[in-house]
Amino acid sequence: MFPLDSEEKKVKLSCEVKGNPKPHIRWKLNGTDVDIGMDFRYSVVEGSLLISNPNKTQDAGTYQCRATNSFGTIVSREAKLQFAYLENFKTRTRSTVSVRQGQGMVLLCGPPAHSGELSYAWIFNEYPSYQDNRCFVSQETGNLYIAKVEKSDVGNYTCVVTNTVTNQKVLGPPTPLILRNDGVMGEYEPKIEVQFPETVPTAKGTTVKLECFALGNPVPTIIWRRADGKPIARKARRHKSNGILEIPNFQQEDAGWYECVAENSRGKNIARGQLTFFAQPNWIQKINDIHVAIEENVFWECKANGRPKPTYRWLKNGEPLLTRDRIHIEQGTLNITIVNLSDAGMYQCVAENKHGVIFSSAELSVIAVGPDFSRTLLKKVTLVKVGGEVVIECKPKASPKPVYTWKKGRDILRENERITISEDGSLRIINVTKSDAGSYTCIATNHFGTASSTGNLVVKDPTRVMVPPSSMDVTVGESIVLPCQVTHDHSLNIVFTWSFNGHLIDFDKDGDHFERVGGQDSAGDLMIRNIQLKHAGKYVCMVQTSVDKLSAAADLIVRGPPGPPEAVTIDEITDTTAQLSWRPGPDNHSPITMYVIQARTPFSVGWQAVNTVPELIDGKTFTATVVGLNPWVEYEFRTVAANMIGIGEPSQPSEKRRTEEALPEVTPANVSGGGGSKSELVITWETVPEELQNGRGFGYVVAFRPYGKMIWMLTVLASADASRYVFRNESVHPFSPFEVKVGVFNNKGEGPFSPTTVVYSAEEEPTKAPANIFARSLSATDVEVFWASPMEKNRGRIQGYEVKYWRHDDKEENARKIRTIGNQTSTKITNLKGSALYHLAVKAYNSAGTGPSSATVNVTTRKPPPSQPPGNIIWNSSDSKIILNWDQVKALDNESEVKGYKVLYRWSRQSSTSVIETNKTSVELSLPFDEDYIIEIKPFSDGGDGSSSEQIRIPKISNAYARGAGPSTSNACTLSAISTIMISLTARSSL
């Protein structure tokens, strides 16, 4: 479609075609050749037709491209060139339309003469008309519909028409609308004024729009639906108050009857129409180029689908081809018999329906040549075994088909019962003997010449299997060798392959089990290691040379543990038993000797063997009763089979079933108690596990009585999780003995009680405070506290004492506490700060709590010990002693005075340390004989031990004499000549 008034001065019609030699392009307009030379407005550029200054009168019509080269001619599909235009409206005015308020109304547009698709809009009093559920503009007719006229609708209406190709717009004459004065229109049922056609053909993949609008009072609502009840596709869209149903990408499943339902309070009306599906032709099978020998036959077939079903026609070199003589056409098939040179050319299959047309093109090449062996010589050497069969092919290029003759050496070969010549020229010899060896020549002859080709036939001895594999019966885990030994012609290469159950064995992938053994070229033995059940089956040894192929097979039976039993079923279940049945699994070639039943519950750790009746289940029994089960527990069972070889895999689990309920039998364990608050008796126990509760509604019965009394008090706790009961009563005296037992029950009834035990009631806190509190400082970090038991008798027993202490600078609520046990009346408090004032108080305690606090006492820790370690440590050795000397340590003003020194020493291989205390700055030690000494020195004071020196290592006696006296690592050492030995050693070492 070309705009008639377009500023564009050229039209281009494209035609793309490939060919060698390059095709010559011609164009036709309405079946007549376009003469490029006679009309300068036409030109062909790379196959495309250019039309300058196109003219509607001269250039509108149907165009077709034709391409020709030395192989023939093909044509393109047709294309139409049309010119779009839109004329002005013929009239300038229109009659006034008079309607009653509430009445429906239609204003006609009546578009002027045009070509090309149009779109419509309306102007109301110089403003674009707004479309809502009362107003609708049909894009099919251009008419304006008002479902129910209101007073606001009075005015002038103008139809605006737009050509969508040229974008040209024209305005129609205005139509005045006025209201009649004879009253308001009453309510009436919908009247459908805009409806889609009864049949709407729709192309595959396109978008279809259906219009529907109704007049009515009240304003009708529009609903779309499918008449067959199927839902409208989700891709569908509704526009303009449901006045338009749009279905994009239309497919076969969208076809069918559609209904537009217009409804208001006065009634409803329905419009129906059918969407039919159509599709342009689409190729399923195209035609391809064919090269045939002269006098042969040609068959072409093309297939296309489409809706409606396409029809076919054939073209040769662009001209229609009809059935005649040797040419037979039937729909999409073309058959040409006894082809001659005049049949060569370009052929086209054309498939078309009313919605489109498609072309498929192919070349028919006819060959006429004499026999030629240049590319298909006879095989130089053909190998065959004695007694075998051989075919020597003879396939020269020739057209028409040649006549074949064969020679052996120089003699013409005659056909007999062993020697035949086939229609395609191949020579076939059966039951070959040694005398058939030699040279063979194929001679081919036709109308255009004769040619020949020669090859040699070599006859070899056949291959024979001398030691074939034999069928075997083995057990899982064993290893075997399957032999495969042959005799063969040693001038030929031989290949051994093995297959297992029809599949070649991959020795790289399956090397863990399969290995080729036998180093000779005549042996292809197979070793199978660590045989498993999966290795049972048929093994085939295949032997192949260039002249023959043979095989030998053996079956391998593998005996192993049984396979899993099948279909384990719970036939009947009680509170403690379950009747089971199953089917035997494969015995893997060894009879099943016994079965074992296993069970699993939510409470068990994996599968557990269970007791059965019969106790031992033999291999011919497929049912048993499991005994000793817990009531009201969900069980699943499985069966394991065994034979003489071993235990097999377990079966699949049975269904899960719960045993029936029963009276509880297990009582709570560890019934005890005690503690609690005043006037309380606390009783505790361990809950009975769920798997031992034997039923629903499980709970506990707590029984208790004062020691020595006859009557029991009972309390029922209806909770399986209960593990504690507290009895509160003012009559309960502190720390009084009670006899206690706990029983069980469930929905089936009551079970037994636990053994009776004695539990004491809660006791009172101590009522008296400790007396005579005294504290003394032991060091800078330690103090000791003393107290006396309360003078008066406590109502509550005393289990021990609690000491609370805090530094003067800290708050009492942040105090630390330590406890003693029993009658201990003193304790040591450690890890305190030096030179600090501490406050202390003591309370008695028992299980009910702590009693009143004693009076607070104060104590001050001693000054910290000296922080400076001993320095300048020197050691000297004599015949049997080590003498250590060091500098005196002086304490700082805030430190305790030094009272002496501690020398800590040990053998290098021992962990226990010995200590010597001295108030001097020297000490003597025995000389080490067997091991080195490890020594440390530190001062001590009232505040405790001060900082220690670094460790000093003194070597054992042999090393000591060799080295002489030595200093510590941190200080210089003054050497003294203690003996003649030492002097000589010292003098020698200084040389």
PDB file of N, CA, C and O in Angstrom, residues 384-390 417-419 428-436 459:
ATOM      1  N   VAL A 384      39.294 -62.809   1.448  1.00  0.00           N
ATOM      2  CA  VAL A 384      38.188 -63.690   1.776  1.00  0.00           C
ATOM      3  C   VAL A 384      38.763 -64.990   2.322  1.00  0.00           C
ATOM      4  O   VAL A 384      39.897 -65.367   2.009  1.00  0.00           O
ATOM      5  N   LYS A 385      37.990 -65.663   3.198  1.00  0.00           N
ATOM      6  CA  LYS A 385      38.469 -66.929   3.752  1.00  0.00           C
ATOM      7  C   LYS A 385      37.959 -68.094   2.902  1.00  0.00           C
ATOM      8  O   LYS A 385      36.960 -67.969   2.171  1.00  0.00           O
ATOM      9  N   VAL A 386      38.656 -69.216   3.035  1.00  0.00           N
ATOM     10  CA  VAL A 386      38.219 -70.445   2.369  1.00  0.00           C
ATOM     11  C   VAL A 386      36.831 -70.821   2.898  1.00  0.00           C
ATOM     12  O   VAL A 386      36.598 -70.848   4.103  1.00  0.00           O
ATOM     13  N   GLY A 387      35.898 -71.114   1.945  1.00  0.00           N
ATOM     14  CA  GLY A 387      34.541 -71.479   2.330  1.00  0.00           C
ATOM     15  C   GLY A 387      33.636 -70.284   2.544  1.00  0.00           C
ATOM     16  O   GLY A 387      32.437 -70.438   2.808  1.00  0.00           O
ATOM     17  N   GLY A 388      34.191 -69.087   2.450  1.00  0.00           N
ATOM     18  CA  GLY A 388      33.401 -67.886   2.691  1.00  0.00           C
ATOM     19  C   GLY A 388      32.705 -67.384   1.434  1.00  0.00           C
ATOM     20  O   GLY A 388      32.643 -68.068   0.404  1.00  0.00           O
ATOM     21  N   GLU A 389      32.193 -66.181   1.554  1.00  0.00           N
ATOM     22  CA  GLU A 389      31.465 -65.542   0.456  1.00  0.00           C
ATOM     23  C   GLU A 389      32.055 -64.164   0.254  1.00  0.00           C
ATOM     24  O   GLU A 389      32.386 -63.471   1.212  1.00  0.00           O
ATOM     25  N   VAL A 390      32.181 -63.736  -1.018  1.00  0.00           N
ATOM     26  CA  VAL A 390      32.765 -62.436  -1.307  1.00  0.00           C
ATOM     27  C   VAL A 390      31.941 -61.731  -2.382  1.00  0.00           C
ATOM     28  O   VAL A 390      31.386 -62.381  -3.275  1.00  0.00           O
ATOM     29  N   GLU A 417      26.567 -72.038 -10.304  1.00  0.00           N
ATOM     30  CA  GLU A 417      25.891 -72.078  -8.999  1.00  0.00           C
ATOM     31  C   GLU A 417      26.690 -71.346  -7.914  1.00  0.00           C
ATOM     32  O   GLU A 417      26.141 -70.970  -6.879  1.00  0.00           O
ATOM     33  N   ARG A 418      27.991 -71.107  -8.129  1.00  0.00           N
ATOM     34  CA  ARG A 418      28.800 -70.381  -7.135  1.00  0.00           C
ATOM     35  C   ARG A 418      29.063 -68.936  -7.516  1.00  0.00           C
ATOM     36  O   ARG A 418      29.322 -68.091  -6.667  1.00  0.00           O
ATOM     37  N   ILE A 419      29.013 -68.640  -8.807  1.00  0.00           N
ATOM     38  CA  ILE A 419      29.420 -67.314  -9.292  1.00  0.00           C
ATOM     39  C   ILE A 419      28.216 -66.652  -9.964  1.00  0.00           C
ATOM     40  O   ILE A 419      27.623 -67.220 -10.902  1.00  0.00           O
ATOM     41  N   ARG A 428      29.554 -61.878  -7.262  1.00  0.00           N
ATOM     42  CA  ARG A 428      29.367 -62.595  -6.006  1.00  0.00           C
ATOM     43  C   ARG A 428      29.854 -64.027  -6.171  1.00  0.00           C
ATOM     44  O   ARG A 428      29.438 -64.727  -7.107  1.00  0.00           O
ATOM     45  N   ILE A 429      30.750 -64.467  -5.221  1.00  0.00           N
ATOM     46  CA  ILE A 429      31.281 -65.832  -5.243  1.00  0.00           C
ATOM     47  C   ILE A 429      31.007 -66.438  -3.873  1.00  0.00           C
ATOM     48  O   ILE A 429      31.380 -65.857  -2.841  1.00  0.00           O
ATOM     49  N   ILE A 430      30.384 -67.624  -3.844  1.00  0.00           N
ATOM     50  CA  ILE A 430      30.128 -68.303  -2.582  1.00  0.00           C
ATOM     51  C   ILE A 430      30.977 -69.570  -2.521  1.00  0.00           C
ATOM     52  O   ILE A 430      31.502 -70.042  -3.540  1.00  0.00           O
ATOM     53  N   ASN A 431      31.119 -70.124  -1.273  1.00  0.00           N
ATOM     54  CA  ASN A 431      31.935 -71.333  -1.061  1.00  0.00           C
ATOM     55  C   ASN A 431      33.312 -71.175  -1.700  1.00  0.00           C
ATOM     56  O   ASN A 431      33.759 -71.994  -2.519  1.00  0.00           O
ATOM     57  N   VAL A 432      33.997 -70.086  -1.343  1.00  0.00           N
ATOM     58  CA  VAL A 432      35.272 -69.736  -1.967  1.00  0.00           C
ATOM     59  C   VAL A 432      36.307 -70.839  -1.713  1.00  0.00           C
ATOM     60  O   VAL A 432      36.386 -71.394  -0.601  1.00  0.00           O
ATOM     61  N   THR A 433      37.102 -71.115  -2.747  1.00  0.00           N
ATOM     62  CA  THR A 433      38.205 -72.075  -2.636  1.00  0.00           C
ATOM     63  C   THR A 433      39.511 -71.353  -2.953  1.00  0.00           C
ATOM     64  O   THR A 433      39.511 -70.220  -3.434  1.00  0.00           O
ATOM     65  N   LYS A 434      40.624 -72.035  -2.704  1.00  0.00           N
ATOM     66  CA  LYS A 434      41.932 -71.447  -2.998  1.00  0.00           C
ATOM     67  C   LYS A 434      42.081 -71.129  -4.482  1.00  0.00           C
ATOM     68  O   LYS A 434      42.764 -70.174  -4.868  1.00  0.00           O
ATOM     69  N   SER A 435      41.407 -71.942  -5.350  1.00  0.00           N
ATOM     70  CA  SER A 435      41.543 -71.736  -6.803  1.00  0.00           C
ATOM     71  C   SER A 435      40.855 -70.469  -7.269  1.00  0.00           C
ATOM     72  O   SER A 435      41.072 -70.013  -8.403  1.00  0.00           O
ATOM     73  N   ASP A 436      39.996 -69.846  -6.405  1.00  0.00           N
ATOM     74  CA  ASP A 436      39.307 -68.606  -6.803  1.00  0.00           C
ATOM     75  C   ASP A 436      40.221 -67.401  -6.695  1.00  0.00           C
ATOM     76  O   ASP A 436      39.871 -66.302  -7.158  1.00  0.00           O
ATOM     77  N   VAL A 459      42.740 -65.332  -1.074  1.00  0.00           N
ATOM     78  CA  VAL A 459      41.987 -66.300  -0.270  1.00  0.00           C
ATOM     79  C   VAL A 459      42.843 -66.728   0.909  1.00  0.00           C
ATOM     80  O   VAL A 459      43.991 -67.167   0.732  1.00  0.00           O
TER      81      VAL A 459
END
